């Protein structure tokens, strides 16, 4: 960035707060799971509540049928297909008077606006300016990479786990506590 600050961007494992919504089945993955799109999110595999014949999923995907989705723990990366809408049937012919739509205020004609976080891929962005950075969680914050993790809990406990843990100090290294146990 021009001002010398750094920007880190990554997609977290979960985004909370997603409620059931309409989506579309757009294909199947290699395991035969339905790939669904919703609220501008890229296609992702969805679990089903029960067995759905692969042929039915393929037919629905070829027609890009509408589906009702829920999300495990409100997570965008864990959609569950609740209902697969049937194939579109031809609409019955209605007299001309019934074809005209009722006049509604413009606000009622538009789709409801969703918060920007729900419209795009779940993403967390942090700008680092070199002064001080704070990341907060109300109960627990976990930083994980492969077999290594650092866990901070609201009760004040800190866990550092890894296959090998090395601590280096350029100057002094202190270990302080009410008691210190090694091994």
Backbone as JSON Lines, residues from 0, in Angstrom:
{"i":0,"aa":"X","n":[0.84,-1.18,0.0],"ca":[0.0,0.0,0.0],"c":[0.89,1.24,0.0]}
{"i":1,"aa":"X","n":[0.44,2.34,-0.59],"ca":[1.29,3.51,-0.73],"c":[1.75,4.11,0.58]}
{"i":2,"aa":"X","n":[0.96,4.04,1.64],"ca":[1.33,4.67,2.91],"c":[2.25,3.79,3.76]}
{"i":3,"aa":"X","n":[2.67,2.63,3.25],"ca":[3.57,1.75,3.97],"c":[2.89,0.75,4.87]}
{"i":4,"aa":"X","n":[1.57,0.84,5.05],"ca":[0.88,-0.14,5.89],"c":[0.7,-1.42,5.09]}
{"i":5,"aa":"X","n":[0.48,-2.51,5.81],"ca":[0.3,-3.82,5.18],"c":[-1.15,-4.22,5.27]}
{"i":6,"aa":"X","n":[-1.61,-5.04,4.35],"ca":[-2.97,-5.52,4.38],"c":[-2.94,-7.04,4.28]}
{"i":7,"aa":"X","n":[-3.57,-7.7,5.24],"ca":[-3.7,-9.15,5.23],"c":[-5.14,-9.49,4.96]}
{"i":8,"aa":"X","n":[-5.39,-10.43,4.08],"ca":[-6.75,-10.85,3.79],"c":[-6.79,-12.36,3.76]}
{"i":9,"aa":"X","n":[-7.78,-12.93,4.4],"ca":[-7.97,-14.37,4.32],"c":[-9.43,-14.68,4.54]}
{"i":10,"aa":"X","n":[-9.85,-15.85,4.08],"ca":[-11.22,-16.3,4.29],"c":[-11.24,-17.2,5.51]}
{"i":11,"aa":"X","n":[-11.98,-16.84,6.56],"ca":[-12.02,-17.68,7.75],"c":[-12.8,-18.96,7.49]}
{"i":12,"aa":"X","n":[-12.66,-19.91,8.39],"ca":[-13.34,-21.19,8.25],"c":[-14.84,-21.04,8.37]}
{"i":13,"aa":"X","n":[-15.29,-20.01,9.02],"ca":[-16.73,-19.89,9.17],"c":[-17.16,-18.43,9.22]}
{"i":14,"aa":"X","n":[-18.39,-18.22,8.83],"ca":[-19.03,-16.91,8.96],"c":[-20.35,-17.18,9.65]}
{"i":15,"aa":"X","n":[-20.55,-16.55,10.76],"ca":[-21.74,-16.87,11.53],"c":[-22.91,-16.0,11.12]}
{"i":16,"aa":"X","n":[-24.09,-16.45,11.47],"ca":[-25.27,-15.63,11.32],"c":[-26.07,-15.85,10.06]}
{"i":17,"aa":"X","n":[-25.77,-16.83,9.24],"ca":[-26.57,-17.06,8.04],"c":[-27.85,-17.77,8.41]}
{"i":18,"aa":"X","n":[-28.95,-17.28,7.9],"ca":[-30.26,-17.85,8.16],"c":[-30.71,-18.61,6.91]}
{"i":19,"aa":"X","n":[-31.73,-19.48,7.02],"ca":[-32.22,-20.18,5.83],"c":[-32.55,-19.19,4.72]}
{"i":20,"aa":"X","n":[-32.27,-19.6,3.49],"ca":[-32.5,-18.73,2.35],"c":[-32.65,-19.54,1.07]}
{"i":21,"aa":"X","n":[-33.09,-18.88,0.03],"ca":[-33.2,-19.52,-1.27],"c":[-31.85,-19.52,-1.95]}
{"i":22,"aa":"X","n":[-31.6,-20.57,-2.71],"ca":[-30.38,-20.66,-3.5],"c":[-30.71,-21.38,-4.79]}
{"i":23,"aa":"X","n":[-29.69,-21.8,-5.51],"ca":[-29.87,-22.53,-6.75],"c":[-28.89,-23.68,-6.8]}
{"i":24,"aa":"X","n":[-29.34,-24.83,-7.3],"ca":[-28.43,-25.95,-7.52],"c":[-27.84,-25.76,-8.91]}
{"i":25,"aa":"X","n":[-26.5,-25.74,-9.0],"ca":[-25.84,-25.43,-10.27],"c":[-24.98,-26.56,-10.8]}
{"i":26,"aa":"X","n":[-24.85,-27.64,-10.05],"ca":[-24.05,-28.76,-10.52],"c":[-23.86,-29.78,-9.41]}
{"i":27,"aa":"X","n":[-23.0,-30.77,-9.68],"ca":[-22.65,-31.78,-8.69],"c":[-21.14,-31.85,-8.61]}
{"i":28,"aa":"X","n":[-20.6,-32.14,-7.42],"ca":[-19.16,-32.31,-7.31],"c":[-18.79,-33.76,-7.6]}
{"i":29,"aa":"X","n":[-17.51,-34.1,-7.5],"ca":[-17.04,-35.45,-7.82],"c":[-17.66,-36.52,-6.94]}
{"i":30,"aa":"X","n":[-18.07,-36.16,-5.71],"ca":[-18.69,-37.12,-4.79],"c":[-20.2,-37.2,-4.99]}
{"i":31,"aa":"X","n":[-20.74,-36.46,-5.94],"ca":[-22.18,-36.5,-6.2],"c":[-22.99,-35.57,-5.32]}
{"i":32,"aa":"X","n":[-22.33,-34.68,-4.57],"ca":[-23.05,-33.71,-3.73],"c":[-23.5,-32.53,-4.58]}
{"i":33,"aa":"X","n":[-24.64,-31.98,-4.21],"ca":[-25.17,-30.82,-4.92],"c":[-24.27,-29.61,-4.7]}
{"i":34,"aa":"X","n":[-23.96,-28.9,-5.78],"ca":[-23.25,-27.62,-5.67],"c":[-24.3,-26.53,-5.72]}
{"i":35,"aa":"X","n":[-24.31,-25.66,-4.72],"ca":[-25.34,-24.64,-4.63],"c":[-24.72,-23.24,-4.6]}
{"i":36,"aa":"X","n":[-25.48,-22.27,-5.12],"ca":[-25.13,-20.85,-5.06],"c":[-26.2,-20.16,-4.24]}
{"i":37,"aa":"X","n":[-25.8,-19.13,-3.49],"ca":[-26.77,-18.35,-2.73],"c":[-26.17,-16.98,-2.45]}
{"i":38,"aa":"X","n":[-26.97,-15.97,-2.47],"ca":[-26.59,-14.59,-2.12],"c":[-25.25,-14.17,-2.71]}
{"i":39,"aa":"X","n":[-24.98,-14.55,-3.94],"ca":[-23.75,-14.13,-4.58],"c":[-22.53,-14.95,-4.22]}
{"i":40,"aa":"X","n":[-22.67,-15.95,-3.36],"ca":[-21.53,-16.79,-2.97],"c":[-21.18,-17.73,-4.11]}
{"i":41,"aa":"X","n":[-19.93,-18.11,-4.22],"ca":[-19.52,-19.06,-5.25],"c":[-20.1,-20.44,-4.94]}
{"i":42,"aa":"X","n":[-20.23,-21.3,-5.97],"ca":[-20.81,-22.63,-5.73],"c":[-20.03,-23.41,-4.69]}
{"i":43,"aa":"X","n":[-20.78,-24.11,-3.82],"ca":[-20.15,-24.92,-2.79],"c":[-21.02,-26.16,-2.55]}
{"i":44,"aa":"X","n":[-20.41,-27.29,-2.12],"ca":[-21.18,-28.51,-1.89],"c":[-22.13,-28.36,-0.71]}
{"i":45,"aa":"X","n":[-23.32,-28.95,-0.86],"ca":[-24.33,-28.9,0.2],"c":[-24.67,-30.31,0.63]}
{"i":46,"aa":"X","n":[-24.87,-30.48,1.93],"ca":[-25.35,-31.75,2.46],"c":[-26.85,-31.83,2.2]}
{"i":47,"aa":"X","n":[-27.41,-33.04,2.25],"ca":[-28.86,-33.2,2.11],"c":[-29.38,-33.85,3.39]}
{"i":48,"aa":"X","n":[-30.66,-33.63,3.68],"ca":[-31.25,-34.19,4.89],"c":[-31.46,-35.69,4.77]}
{"i":49,"aa":"X","n":[-31.64,-36.18,3.6],"ca":[-31.84,-37.6,3.37],"c":[-31.3,-37.96,2.01]}
{"i":50,"aa":"X","n":[-31.42,-39.22,1.62],"ca":[-30.91,-39.62,0.31],"c":[-31.73,-38.97,-0.81]}
{"i":51,"aa":"X","n":[-31.03,-38.39,-1.76],"ca":[-31.67,-37.82,-2.96],"c":[-31.0,-38.51,-4.14]}
{"i":52,"aa":"X","n":[-31.79,-39.16,-5.0],"ca":[-31.19,-39.87,-6.14],"c":[-30.32,-38.94,-6.98]}
{"i":53,"aa":"X","n":[-29.15,-39.44,-7.38],"ca":[-28.22,-38.64,-8.18],"c":[-28.89,-38.12,-9.44]}
{"i":54,"aa":"X","n":[-29.73,-38.96,-10.07],"ca":[-30.4,-38.54,-11.31],"c":[-31.28,-37.31,-11.05]}
{"i":55,"aa":"X","n":[-31.94,-37.26,-9.89],"ca":[-32.78,-36.11,-9.55],"c":[-31.92,-34.86,-9.35]}
{"i":56,"aa":"X","n":[-30.77,-35.02,-8.68],"ca":[-29.87,-33.88,-8.49],"c":[-29.32,-33.39,-9.83]}
{"i":57,"aa":"X","n":[-28.95,-34.32,-10.72],"ca":[-28.44,-33.93,-12.03],"c":[-29.5,-33.18,-12.83]}
{"i":58,"aa":"X","n":[-30.74,-33.67,-12.79],"ca":[-31.84,-33.01,-13.5],"c":[-32.06,-31.6,-12.93]}
{"i":59,"aa":"X","n":[-32.05,-31.51,-11.61],"ca":[-32.26,-30.21,-10.96],"c":[-31.13,-29.24,-11.31]}
{"i":60,"aa":"X","n":[-29.9,-29.75,-11.36],"ca":[-28.76,-28.89,-11.7],"c":[-28.85,-28.42,-13.15]}
{"i":61,"aa":"X","n":[-29.26,-29.31,-14.05],"ca":[-29.37,-28.9,-15.46],"c":[-30.44,-27.84,-15.64]}
{"i":62,"aa":"X","n":[-31.45,-27.83,-14.77],"ca":[-32.52,-26.83,-14.83],"c":[-32.24,-25.64,-13.92]}
{"i":63,"aa":"X","n":[-31.11,-25.7,-13.18],"ca":[-30.75,-24.66,-12.21],"c":[-31.93,-24.34,-11.3]}
{"i":64,"aa":"X","n":[-32.49,-25.4,-10.73],"ca":[-33.67,-25.25,-9.87],"c":[-33.36,-24.5,-8.59]}
{"i":65,"aa":"X","n":[-34.38,-23.83,-8.09],"ca":[-34.3,-23.13,-6.82],"c":[-34.36,-24.15,-5.68]}
{"i":66,"aa":"X","n":[-33.6,-23.88,-4.61],"ca":[-33.58,-24.75,-3.44],"c":[-33.71,-23.9,-2.18]}
{"i":67,"aa":"X","n":[-34.14,-24.54,-1.1],"ca":[-34.16,-23.88,0.2],"c":[-32.96,-24.42,0.97]}
{"i":68,"aa":"X","n":[-32.13,-23.5,1.48],"ca":[-30.91,-23.88,2.18],"c":[-30.94,-23.41,3.63]}
{"i":69,"aa":"X","n":[-30.38,-24.23,4.5],"ca":[-30.09,-23.83,5.87],"c":[-28.58,-23.98,6.02]}
{"i":70,"aa":"X","n":[-28.03,-23.54,7.14],"ca":[-26.58,-23.56,7.32],"c":[-26.25,-24.09,8.71]}
{"i":71,"aa":"X","n":[-25.42,-25.14,8.76],"ca":[-25.01,-25.7,10.05],"c":[-24.3,-24.62,10.85]}
{"i":72,"aa":"X","n":[-24.74,-24.39,12.06],"ca":[-24.17,-23.38,12.95],"c":[-24.11,-22.0,12.3]}
{"i":73,"aa":"X","n":[-24.97,-21.73,11.31],"ca":[-24.98,-20.43,10.65],"c":[-23.77,-20.19,9.77]}
{"i":74,"aa":"X","n":[-23.03,-21.26,9.4],"ca":[-21.79,-21.12,8.64],"c":[-22.04,-21.18,7.14]}
{"i":75,"aa":"X","n":[-21.49,-20.21,6.41],"ca":[-21.64,-20.16,4.96],"c":[-20.97,-21.35,4.28]}
{"i":76,"aa":"X","n":[-19.97,-21.95,4.92],"ca":[-19.27,-23.08,4.29],"c":[-19.96,-24.41,4.58]}
{"i":77,"aa":"X","n":[-21.14,-24.4,5.22],"ca":[-21.83,-25.65,5.57],"c":[-23.31,-25.58,5.2]}
{"i":78,"aa":"X","n":[-23.63,-25.4,3.89],"ca":[-25.04,-25.36,3.52],"c":[-25.68,-26.75,3.57]}
{"i":79,"aa":"X","n":[-26.96,-26.78,3.9],"ca":[-27.74,-28.02,3.92],"c":[-28.96,-27.79,3.03]}
{"i":80,"aa":"X","n":[-29.14,-28.66,2.06],"ca":[-30.27,-28.55,1.14],"c":[-31.51,-29.09,1.84]}
{"i":81,"aa":"X","n":[-32.46,-28.2,2.13],"ca":[-33.69,-28.6,2.83],"c":[-34.79,-29.0,1.87]}
{"i":82,"aa":"X","n":[-34.88,-28.3,0.75],"ca":[-35.99,-28.54,-0.17],"c":[-35.53,-28.25,-1.59]}
{"i":83,"aa":"X","n":[-35.89,-29.13,-2.47],"ca":[-35.58,-28.98,-3.89],"c":[-36.89,-28.68,-4.59]}
{"i":84,"aa":"X","n":[-37.02,-27.48,-5.14],"ca":[-38.26,-27.11,-5.81],"c":[-38.45,-27.96,-7.06]}
{"i":85,"aa":"X","n":[-39.69,-28.27,-7.36],"ca":[-40.01,-29.09,-8.52],"c":[-39.69,-28.39,-9.82]}
{"i":86,"aa":"X","n":[-39.7,-29.16,-10.93],"ca":[-39.44,-28.53,-12.23],"c":[-40.51,-27.5,-12.52]}
{"i":87,"aa":"X","n":[-40.11,-26.49,-13.26],"ca":[-41.08,-25.44,-13.56],"c":[-42.14,-25.98,-14.51]}
{"i":88,"aa":"X","n":[-43.37,-25.79,-14.13],"ca":[-44.51,-26.23,-14.94],"c":[-44.98,-25.04,-15.77]}
{"i":89,"aa":"X","n":[-45.59,-25.3,-16.93],"ca":[-46.11,-24.18,-17.7],"c":[-47.19,-23.47,-16.91]}
{"i":90,"aa":"X","n":[-47.18,-22.14,-16.98],"ca":[-48.16,-21.37,-16.24],"c":[-49.51,-21.45,-16.92]}
{"i":91,"aa":"X","n":[-50.59,-21.55,-16.13],"ca":[-51.92,-21.61,-16.72],"c":[-52.26,-20.27,-17.36]}
{"i":92,"aa":"X","n":[-53.06,-20.34,-18.41],"ca":[-53.48,-19.11,-19.07],"c":[-54.55,-18.43,-18.24]}
{"i":93,"aa":"X","n":[-54.39,-17.13,-18.05],"ca":[-55.34,-16.35,-17.26],"c":[-55.97,-15.29,-18.15]}
{"i":94,"aa":"X","n":[-57.18,-14.88,-17.81],"ca":[-57.78,-13.77,-18.56],"c":[-56.89,-12.54,-18.44]}
{"i":95,"aa":"X","n":[-56.92,-11.67,-19.46],"ca":[-56.08,-10.47,-19.52],"c":[-56.15,-9.63,-18.25]}
{"i":96,"aa":"X","n":[-57.32,-9.5,-17.65],"ca":[-57.48,-8.67,-16.45],"c":[-56.66,-9.22,-15.28]}
{"i":97,"aa":"X","n":[-56.49,-10.54,-15.21],"ca":[-55.75,-11.13,-14.1],"c":[-54.24,-11.13,-14.34]}
{"i":98,"aa":"X","n":[-53.82,-10.87,-15.6],"ca":[-52.4,-10.88,-15.92],"c":[-51.68,-9.63,-15.43]}
{"i":99,"aa":"X","n":[-52.39,-8.52,-15.32],"ca":[-51.72,-7.29,-14.89],"c":[-51.35,-7.4,-13.41]}
{"i":100,"aa":"X","n":[-50.16,-6.91,-13.1],"ca":[-49.68,-6.97,-11.72],"c":[-50.24,-5.81,-10.93]}
{"i":101,"aa":"X","n":[-50.53,-6.03,-9.65],"ca":[-51.0,-4.91,-8.84],"c":[-49.89,-3.88,-8.69]}
{"i":102,"aa":"X","n":[-50.28,-2.62,-8.59],"ca":[-49.31,-1.55,-8.42],"c":[-48.84,-1.55,-6.98]}
{"i":103,"aa":"X","n":[-47.53,-1.67,-6.8],"ca":[-46.93,-1.66,-5.47],"c":[-45.92,-0.53,-5.4]}
{"i":104,"aa":"X","n":[-45.72,0.01,-4.22],"ca":[-44.65,1.01,-4.09],"c":[-43.32,0.38,-4.49]}
{"i":105,"aa":"X","n":[-42.42,1.2,-5.03],"ca":[-41.15,0.7,-5.54],"c":[-40.36,-0.1,-4.51]}
{"i":106,"aa":"X","n":[-40.4,0.29,-3.25],"ca":[-39.66,-0.42,-2.2],"c":[-40.11,-1.86,-2.08]}
{"i":107,"aa":"X","n":[-41.39,-2.15,-2.33],"ca":[-41.88,-3.51,-2.21],"c":[-41.51,-4.36,-3.42]}
{"i":108,"aa":"X","n":[-41.15,-3.74,-4.53],"ca":[-40.79,-4.48,-5.73],"c":[-39.34,-4.96,-5.69]}
{"i":109,"aa":"X","n":[-38.49,-4.28,-4.97],"ca":[-37.09,-4.66,-4.96],"c":[-36.85,-5.79,-3.96]}
{"i":110,"aa":"X","n":[-35.76,-6.52,-4.2],"ca":[-35.41,-7.61,-3.29],"c":[-34.86,-7.01,-2.0]}
{"i":111,"aa":"X","n":[-35.04,-7.71,-0.88],"ca":[-34.5,-7.18,0.37],"c":[-32.99,-7.12,0.29]}
{"i":112,"aa":"X","n":[-32.44,-6.07,0.86],"ca":[-30.99,-5.93,0.86],"c":[-30.4,-6.77,1.98]}
{"i":113,"aa":"X","n":[-29.32,-7.48,1.66],"ca":[-28.62,-8.29,2.65],"c":[-27.37,-7.55,3.06]}
{"i":114,"aa":"X","n":[-26.92,-7.76,4.28],"ca":[-25.65,-7.14,4.68],"c":[-24.56,-7.58,3.72]}
{"i":115,"aa":"X","n":[-23.61,-6.69,3.43],"ca":[-22.57,-6.97,2.47],"c":[-21.8,-8.24,2.81]}
{"i":116,"aa":"X","n":[-21.61,-8.54,4.09],"ca":[-20.88,-9.74,4.5],"c":[-21.57,-11.01,4.03]}
{"i":117,"aa":"X","n":[-22.91,-11.0,3.92],"ca":[-23.63,-12.19,3.5],"c":[-23.69,-12.29,1.98]}
{"i":118,"aa":"X","n":[-23.43,-11.21,1.25],"ca":[-23.51,-11.23,-0.2],"c":[-22.26,-11.79,-0.84]}
{"i":119,"aa":"X","n":[-21.14,-11.7,-0.2],"ca":[-19.9,-12.14,-0.8],"c":[-19.31,-13.29,0.0]}
{"i":120,"aa":"X","n":[-18.19,-13.8,-0.52],"ca":[-17.49,-14.86,0.19],"c":[-17.15,-14.37,1.59]}
{"i":121,"aa":"X","n":[-17.25,-15.23,2.59],"ca":[-16.84,-14.8,3.91],"c":[-15.35,-14.44,3.87]}
{"i":122,"aa":"X","n":[-15.03,-13.25,4.31],"ca":[-13.65,-12.82,4.25],"c":[-13.36,-11.91,5.43]}
{"i":123,"aa":"X","n":[-12.19,-12.03,5.98],"ca":[-11.77,-11.18,7.07],"c":[-10.57,-10.4,6.58]}
{"i":124,"aa":"X","n":[-10.6,-9.11,6.77],"ca":[-9.52,-8.28,6.3],"c":[-8.97,-7.47,7.47]}
{"i":125,"aa":"X","n":[-7.65,-7.45,7.58],"ca":[-7.01,-6.71,8.65],"c":[-5.97,-5.79,8.03]}
{"i":126,"aa":"X","n":[-6.02,-4.52,8.37],"ca":[-4.99,-3.59,7.92],"c":[-3.99,-3.41,9.05]}
{"i":127,"aa":"X","n":[-2.71,-3.56,8.72],"ca":[-1.65,-3.4,9.71],"c":[-0.92,-2.1,9.41]}
{"i":128,"aa":"X","n":[-0.9,-1.19,10.36],"ca":[-0.22,0.08,10.14],"c":[1.06,0.2,10.95]}
{"i":129,"aa":"X","n":[1.43,-0.84,11.67],"ca":[2.67,-0.82,12.42],"c":[2.54,-0.23,13.82]}
{"i":130,"aa":"X","n":[1.43,0.37,14.16],"ca":[1.24,0.97,15.47],"c":[0.82,-0.07,16.5]}
{"i":131,"aa":"X","n":[-0.39,-0.57,16.38],"ca":[-0.91,-1.57,17.3],"c":[-2.09,-2.24,16.63]}
{"i":132,"aa":"X","n":[-2.18,-3.55,16.72],"ca":[-3.28,-4.29,16.12],"c":[-3.98,-5.09,17.21]}
{"i":133,"aa":"X","n":[-5.29,-5.14,17.16],"ca":[-6.07,-5.89,18.14],"c":[-7.08,-6.76,17.4]}
{"i":134,"aa":"X","n":[-7.09,-8.03,17.73],"ca":[-8.11,-8.96,17.24],"c":[-8.79,-9.49,18.48]}
{"i":135,"aa":"X","n":[-10.11,-9.38,18.55],"ca":[-10.82,-9.78,19.76],"c":[-11.83,-10.88,19.48]}
{"i":136,"aa":"X","n":[-12.04,-11.7,20.49],"ca":[-13.1,-12.7,20.47],"c":[-13.7,-12.72,21.86]}
{"i":137,"aa":"X","n":[-14.99,-12.96,21.97],"ca":[-15.63,-12.91,23.28],"c":[-15.34,-14.13,24.13]}
{"i":138,"aa":"X","n":[-15.12,-15.31,23.53],"ca":[-14.9,-16.52,24.31],"c":[-13.55,-17.16,24.05]}
{"i":139,"aa":"X","n":[-13.21,-17.34,22.76],"ca":[-11.98,-18.05,22.43],"c":[-11.49,-17.6,21.06]}
{"i":140,"aa":"X","n":[-10.18,-17.44,20.94],"ca":[-9.56,-17.07,19.67],"c":[-8.51,-18.13,19.36]}
{"i":141,"aa":"X","n":[-8.59,-18.74,18.19],"ca":[-7.66,-19.79,17.81],"c":[-6.96,-19.38,16.52]}
{"i":142,"aa":"X","n":[-5.65,-19.45,16.53],"ca":[-4.83,-19.25,15.34],"c":[-4.24,-20.62,15.03]}
{"i":143,"aa":"X","n":[-4.58,-21.18,13.85],"ca":[-4.19,-22.55,13.55],"c":[-3.54,-22.62,12.16]}
{"i":144,"aa":"X","n":[-2.49,-23.45,12.08],"ca":[-1.83,-23.72,10.81],"c":[-1.3,-25.15,10.89]}
{"i":145,"aa":"X","n":[-1.91,-26.07,10.14],"ca":[-1.49,-27.46,10.18],"c":[-1.6,-28.05,11.57]}
{"i":146,"aa":"X","n":[-0.48,-28.6,12.09],"ca":[-0.46,-29.21,13.42],"c":[-0.24,-28.2,14.54]}
{"i":147,"aa":"X","n":[-0.01,-26.94,14.21],"ca":[0.3,-25.93,15.22],"c":[-0.91,-25.05,15.5]}
{"i":148,"aa":"X","n":[-1.06,-24.64,16.78],"ca":[-2.15,-23.72,17.11],"c":[-1.81,-22.92,18.36]}
{"i":149,"aa":"X","n":[-2.38,-21.73,18.42],"ca":[-2.32,-20.89,19.61],"c":[-3.77,-20.59,19.97]}
{"i":150,"aa":"X","n":[-4.16,-20.89,21.2],"ca":[-5.53,-20.67,21.66],"c":[-5.52,-19.69,22.83]}
{"i":151,"aa":"X","n":[-6.32,-18.64,22.71],"ca":[-6.49,-17.66,23.78],"c":[-7.92,-17.76,24.26]}
{"i":152,"aa":"X","n":[-8.12,-17.88,25.57],"ca":[-9.48,-18.02,26.11],"c":[-9.8,-16.83,27.01]}
{"i":153,"aa":"X","n":[-11.1,-16.57,27.14],"ca":[-11.55,-15.43,27.94],"c":[-11.22,-15.59,29.42]}
{"i":154,"aa":"X","n":[-10.98,-16.82,29.89],"ca":[-10.62,-17.02,31.3],"c":[-9.15,-16.69,31.56]}
{"i":155,"aa":"X","n":[-8.42,-16.27,30.51],"ca":[-7.02,-15.88,30.67],"c":[-6.03,-16.97,30.32]}
{"i":156,"aa":"X","n":[-6.49,-18.16,29.98],"ca":[-5.56,-19.24,29.65],"c":[-5.09,-19.13,28.2]}
{"i":157,"aa":"X","n":[-3.85,-19.53,27.98],"ca":[-3.23,-19.51,26.66],"c":[-2.62,-20.88,26.43]}
{"i":158,"aa":"X","n":[-2.91,-21.48,25.29],"ca":[-2.31,-22.77,24.93],"c":[-1.53,-22.59,23.64]}
{"i":159,"aa":"X","n":[-0.31,-23.08,23.64],"ca":[0.5,-23.11,22.42],"c":[0.78,-24.58,22.16]}
{"i":160,"aa":"X","n":[0.35,-25.06,21.02],"ca":[0.52,-26.48,20.7],"c":[1.23,-26.62,19.36]}
{"i":161,"aa":"X","n":[2.06,-27.63,19.27],"ca":[2.73,-27.9,18.01],"c":[3.55,-29.16,18.13]}
{"i":162,"aa":"X","n":[3.92,-29.7,17.0],"ca":[4.76,-30.89,17.01],"c":[6.1,-30.55,17.64]}
{"i":163,"aa":"X","n":[6.69,-29.43,17.27],"ca":[7.91,-28.91,17.88],"c":[7.65,-27.44,18.19]}
{"i":164,"aa":"X","n":[7.99,-26.99,19.39],"ca":[7.81,-25.58,19.77],"c":[9.18,-25.02,20.13]}
{"i":165,"aa":"X","n":[9.55,-23.95,19.48],"ca":[10.84,-23.31,19.73],"c":[10.58,-21.87,20.13]}
{"i":166,"aa":"X","n":[11.29,-21.42,21.14],"ca":[11.17,-20.04,21.59],"c":[12.54,-19.39,21.51]}
{"i":167,"aa":"X","n":[12.63,-18.25,20.86],"ca":[13.89,-17.55,20.7],"c":[13.76,-16.15,21.27]}
{"i":168,"aa":"X","n":[14.83,-15.67,21.87],"ca":[14.86,-14.29,22.34],"c":[16.17,-13.66,21.89]}
{"i":169,"aa":"X","n":[16.09,-12.48,21.35],"ca":[17.3,-11.77,20.94],"c":[18.04,-11.25,22.18]}
{"i":170,"aa":"X","n":[17.26,-10.9,23.18],"ca":[17.85,-10.44,24.44],"c":[17.43,-11.39,25.54]}
{"i":171,"aa":"X","n":[16.71,-10.92,26.51],"ca":[16.34,-11.71,27.68],"c":[15.03,-12.47,27.41]}
{"i":172,"aa":"X","n":[14.93,-13.68,27.94],"ca":[13.68,-14.44,27.86],"c":[13.25,-14.77,29.28]}
{"i":173,"aa":"X","n":[12.05,-14.35,29.64],"ca":[11.55,-14.55,30.99],"c":[10.38,-15.51,30.97]}
{"i":174,"aa":"X","n":[10.32,-16.35,31.98],"ca":[9.15,-17.2,32.21],"c":[8.68,-16.85,33.6]}
{"i":175,"aa":"X","n":[7.49,-16.28,33.69],"ca":[6.97,-15.86,34.99],"c":[5.65,-16.54,35.25]}
{"i":176,"aa":"X","n":[5.37,-16.82,36.49],"ca":[4.08,-17.39,36.85],"c":[4.06,-17.71,38.33]}
{"i":177,"aa":"X","n":[2.86,-17.97,38.85],"ca":[2.73,-18.38,40.25],"c":[3.58,-19.61,40.51]}
{"i":178,"aa":"X","n":[3.62,-20.51,39.55],"ca":[4.53,-21.66,39.59],"c":[4.87,-21.99,38.15]}
{"i":179,"aa":"X","n":[6.06,-22.5,37.94],"ca":[6.52,-22.85,36.6],"c":[6.9,-24.32,36.61]}
{"i":180,"aa":"X","n":[6.27,-25.12,35.76],"ca":[6.59,-26.55,35.65],"c":[7.22,-26.8,34.29]}
{"i":181,"aa":"X","n":[8.31,-27.5,34.28],"ca":[8.95,-27.9,33.03],"c":[8.97,-29.42,33.03]}
{"i":182,"aa":"X","n":[8.3,-30.0,32.06],"ca":[8.08,-31.44,31.94],"c":[7.22,-31.87,33.04]}
